[in-house]
Short mmCIF file of C-alpha atoms in Angstrom, two decimals:
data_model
loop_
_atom_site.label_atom_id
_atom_site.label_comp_id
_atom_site.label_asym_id
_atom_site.label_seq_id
_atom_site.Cartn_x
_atom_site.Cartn_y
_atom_site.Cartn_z
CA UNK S 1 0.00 0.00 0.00
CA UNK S 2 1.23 3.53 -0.93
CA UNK S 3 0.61 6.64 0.91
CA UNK S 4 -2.28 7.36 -2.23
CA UNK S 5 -4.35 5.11 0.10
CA UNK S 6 -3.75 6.82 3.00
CA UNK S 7 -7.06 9.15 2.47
CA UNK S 8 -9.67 9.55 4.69
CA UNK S 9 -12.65 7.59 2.62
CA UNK S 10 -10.10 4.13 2.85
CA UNK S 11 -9.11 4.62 6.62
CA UNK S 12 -11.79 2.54 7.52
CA UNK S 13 -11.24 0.48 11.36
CA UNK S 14 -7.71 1.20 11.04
CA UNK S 15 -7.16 4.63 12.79
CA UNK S 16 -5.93 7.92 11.55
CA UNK S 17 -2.64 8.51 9.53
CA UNK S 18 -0.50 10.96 10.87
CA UNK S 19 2.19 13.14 9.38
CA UNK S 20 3.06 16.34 9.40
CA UNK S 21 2.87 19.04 6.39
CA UNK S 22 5.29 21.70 5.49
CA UNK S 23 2.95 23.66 4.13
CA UNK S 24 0.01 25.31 5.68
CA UNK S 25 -3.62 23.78 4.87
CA UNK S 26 -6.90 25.84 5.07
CA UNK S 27 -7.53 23.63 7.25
CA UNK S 28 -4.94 24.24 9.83
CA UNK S 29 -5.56 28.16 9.19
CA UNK S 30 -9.22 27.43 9.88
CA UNK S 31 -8.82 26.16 13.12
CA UNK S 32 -6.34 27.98 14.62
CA UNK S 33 -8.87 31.04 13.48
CA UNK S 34 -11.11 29.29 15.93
CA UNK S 35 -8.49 29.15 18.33
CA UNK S 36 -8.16 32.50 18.29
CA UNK S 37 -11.92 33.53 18.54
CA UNK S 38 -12.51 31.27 21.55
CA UNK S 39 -9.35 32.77 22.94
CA UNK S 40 -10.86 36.30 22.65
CA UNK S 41 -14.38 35.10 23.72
CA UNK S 42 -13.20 33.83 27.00
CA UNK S 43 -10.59 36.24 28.09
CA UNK S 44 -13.87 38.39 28.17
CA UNK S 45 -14.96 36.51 31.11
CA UNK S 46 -11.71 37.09 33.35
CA UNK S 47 -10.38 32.81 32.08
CA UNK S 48 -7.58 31.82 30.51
CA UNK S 49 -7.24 31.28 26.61
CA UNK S 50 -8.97 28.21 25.99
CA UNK S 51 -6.17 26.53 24.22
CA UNK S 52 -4.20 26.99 27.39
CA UNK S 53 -6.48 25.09 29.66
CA UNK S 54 -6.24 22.32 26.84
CA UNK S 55 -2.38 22.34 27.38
CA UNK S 56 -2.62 22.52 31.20
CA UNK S 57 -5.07 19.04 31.29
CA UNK S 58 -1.87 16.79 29.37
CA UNK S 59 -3.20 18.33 26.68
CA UNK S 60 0.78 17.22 24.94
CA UNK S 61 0.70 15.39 21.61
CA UNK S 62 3.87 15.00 19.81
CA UNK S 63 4.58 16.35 16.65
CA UNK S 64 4.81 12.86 13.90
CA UNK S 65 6.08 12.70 10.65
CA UNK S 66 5.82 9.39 8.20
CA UNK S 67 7.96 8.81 5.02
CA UNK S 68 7.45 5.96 3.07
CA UNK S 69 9.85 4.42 0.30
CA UNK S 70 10.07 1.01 -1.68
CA UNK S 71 12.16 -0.68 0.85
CA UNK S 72 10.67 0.76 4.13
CA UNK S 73 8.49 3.37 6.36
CA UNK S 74 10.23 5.92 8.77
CA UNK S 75 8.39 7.49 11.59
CA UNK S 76 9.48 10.26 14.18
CA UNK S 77 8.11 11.49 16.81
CA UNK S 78 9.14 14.31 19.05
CA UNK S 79 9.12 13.62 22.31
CA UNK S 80 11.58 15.99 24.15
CA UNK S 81 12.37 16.13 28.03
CA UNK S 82 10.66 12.41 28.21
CA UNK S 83 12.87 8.76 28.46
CA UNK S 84 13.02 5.42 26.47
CA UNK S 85 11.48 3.86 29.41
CA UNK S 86 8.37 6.37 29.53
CA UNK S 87 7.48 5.41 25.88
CA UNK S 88 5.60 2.24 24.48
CA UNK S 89 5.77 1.21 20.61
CA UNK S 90 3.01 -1.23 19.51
CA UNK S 91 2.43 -2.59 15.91
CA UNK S 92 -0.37 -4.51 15.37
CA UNK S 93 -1.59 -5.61 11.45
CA UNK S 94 -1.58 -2.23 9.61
CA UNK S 95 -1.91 0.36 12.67
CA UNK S 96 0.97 2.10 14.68
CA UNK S 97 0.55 2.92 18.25
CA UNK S 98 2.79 5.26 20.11
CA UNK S 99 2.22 6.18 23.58
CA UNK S 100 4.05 7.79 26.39
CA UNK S 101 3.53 9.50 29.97
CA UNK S 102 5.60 12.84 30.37
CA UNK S 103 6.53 13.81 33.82
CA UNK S 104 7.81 16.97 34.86
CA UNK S 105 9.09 17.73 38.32
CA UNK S 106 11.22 21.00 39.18
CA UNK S 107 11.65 22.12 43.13
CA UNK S 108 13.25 24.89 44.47
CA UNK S 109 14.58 26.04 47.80
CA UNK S 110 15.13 29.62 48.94
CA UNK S 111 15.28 30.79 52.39
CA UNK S 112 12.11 32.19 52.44
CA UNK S 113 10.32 29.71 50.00
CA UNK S 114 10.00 26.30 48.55
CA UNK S 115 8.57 25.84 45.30
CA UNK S 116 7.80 22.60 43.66
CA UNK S 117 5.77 22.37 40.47
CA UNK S 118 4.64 18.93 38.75
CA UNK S 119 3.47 18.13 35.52
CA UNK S 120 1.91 14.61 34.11
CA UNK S 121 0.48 14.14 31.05
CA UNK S 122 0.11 10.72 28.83
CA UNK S 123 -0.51 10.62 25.02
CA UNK S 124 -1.23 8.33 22.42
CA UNK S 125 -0.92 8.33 18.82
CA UNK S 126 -1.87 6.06 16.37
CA UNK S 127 -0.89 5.81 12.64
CA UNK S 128 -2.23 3.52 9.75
CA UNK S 129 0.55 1.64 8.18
CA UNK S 130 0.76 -0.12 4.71
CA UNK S 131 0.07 -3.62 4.89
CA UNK S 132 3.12 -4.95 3.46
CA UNK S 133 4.83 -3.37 6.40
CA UNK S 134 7.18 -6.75 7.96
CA UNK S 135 6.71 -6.48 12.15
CA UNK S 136 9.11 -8.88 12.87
CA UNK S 137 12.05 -6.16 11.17
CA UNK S 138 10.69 -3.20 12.96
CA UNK S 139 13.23 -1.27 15.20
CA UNK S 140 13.10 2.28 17.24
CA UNK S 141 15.88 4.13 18.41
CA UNK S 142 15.39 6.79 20.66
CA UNK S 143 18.08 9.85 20.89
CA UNK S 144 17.85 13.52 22.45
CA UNK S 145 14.01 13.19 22.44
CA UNK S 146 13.42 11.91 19.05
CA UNK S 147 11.89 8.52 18.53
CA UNK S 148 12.66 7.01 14.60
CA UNK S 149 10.80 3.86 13.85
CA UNK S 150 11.92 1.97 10.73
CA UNK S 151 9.38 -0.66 9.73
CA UNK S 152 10.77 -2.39 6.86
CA UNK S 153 8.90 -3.35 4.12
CA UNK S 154 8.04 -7.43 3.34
CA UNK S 155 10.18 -7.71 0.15
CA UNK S 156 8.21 -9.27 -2.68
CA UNK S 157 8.77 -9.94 -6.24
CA UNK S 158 6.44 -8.11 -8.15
CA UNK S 159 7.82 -8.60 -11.53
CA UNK S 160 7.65 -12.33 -10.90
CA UNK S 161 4.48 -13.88 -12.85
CA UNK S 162 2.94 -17.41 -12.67
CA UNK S 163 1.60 -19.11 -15.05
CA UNK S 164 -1.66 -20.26 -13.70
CA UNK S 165 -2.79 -23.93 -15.44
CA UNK S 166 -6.71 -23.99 -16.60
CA UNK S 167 -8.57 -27.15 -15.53
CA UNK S 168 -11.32 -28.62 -17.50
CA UNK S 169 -14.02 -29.55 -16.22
#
């Protein structure tokens, strides 16, 4: 499977593909537009910017991109200030789950104050994959908070034909 299938109308049960664009869509314009407005409408009311309350419940999702060749598909995620042992990599049939927990934890001590501050958040992301990807030849390596999974692709001949015999009845 090629990244042509990758559209919306053949997602099916298999989740939503992930990857990130270097250009800008309307879409993306759109709704940070409606970012902004809710922003606006709330700070009427004395709150904070609703996107800000978003971040402030774990709102964290990692930025993903996916690249796919002949030979193999090459994801990466960034995941900075977490560790290899806060993230989990599954790959099951044709769907790529990533998830993680991010803890933060900074304390200070003055002589008239101690301040401690916390942060937890989890995440999850999952990505449809072509089917041809091989599991057993997957590998992650995880360096200065960026996660690259290679999934290698099952190699088949597709030049090779068969001459299929015709049996009569």
């Amino acid at each position: 499977m090629t990244m042509k299938y990758m559209a919306p109308w053949r997602w099916g049960n298999r989740g939503v593909p992930i990857s990130r664009e270097t250009q800008v869509s309307p879409i993306d314009i759109f709704q940070k537009e409606m970012n902004r407005l809710f922003d606006d409408f709330f700070k009427g009311f004395g709150m904070k910017p609703f996107t800000e309350e978003m971040e402030s419940l774990g709102g964290f999702s990692p930025q993903v991109d996916m690249t796919e060749d002949e030979k193999s598909v090459q994801v990466t995620a960034e995941l900075p200030g977490m560790d290899e042992k806060d993230i989990e990599i599954n790959l099951s049939r044709d769907t790529l789950t990533i998830k993680g927990e991010k803890k933060t934890e900074s304390e200070k001590k003055d002589k008239e104050a101690y301040y401690m501050e916390r942060s937890f958040g989890s995440f999850s992301r999952v990505l449809s994959m072509p089917s041809d990807v091989d599991p057993d030849k997957a590998e992650a390596v995880f360096n200065k908070g960026v996660l690259n999974i290679t999934l290698p692709k099952v190699v088949s001949d597709k030049k090779a034909q068969k001459k299929i015999r015709i049996k009569s009845s």
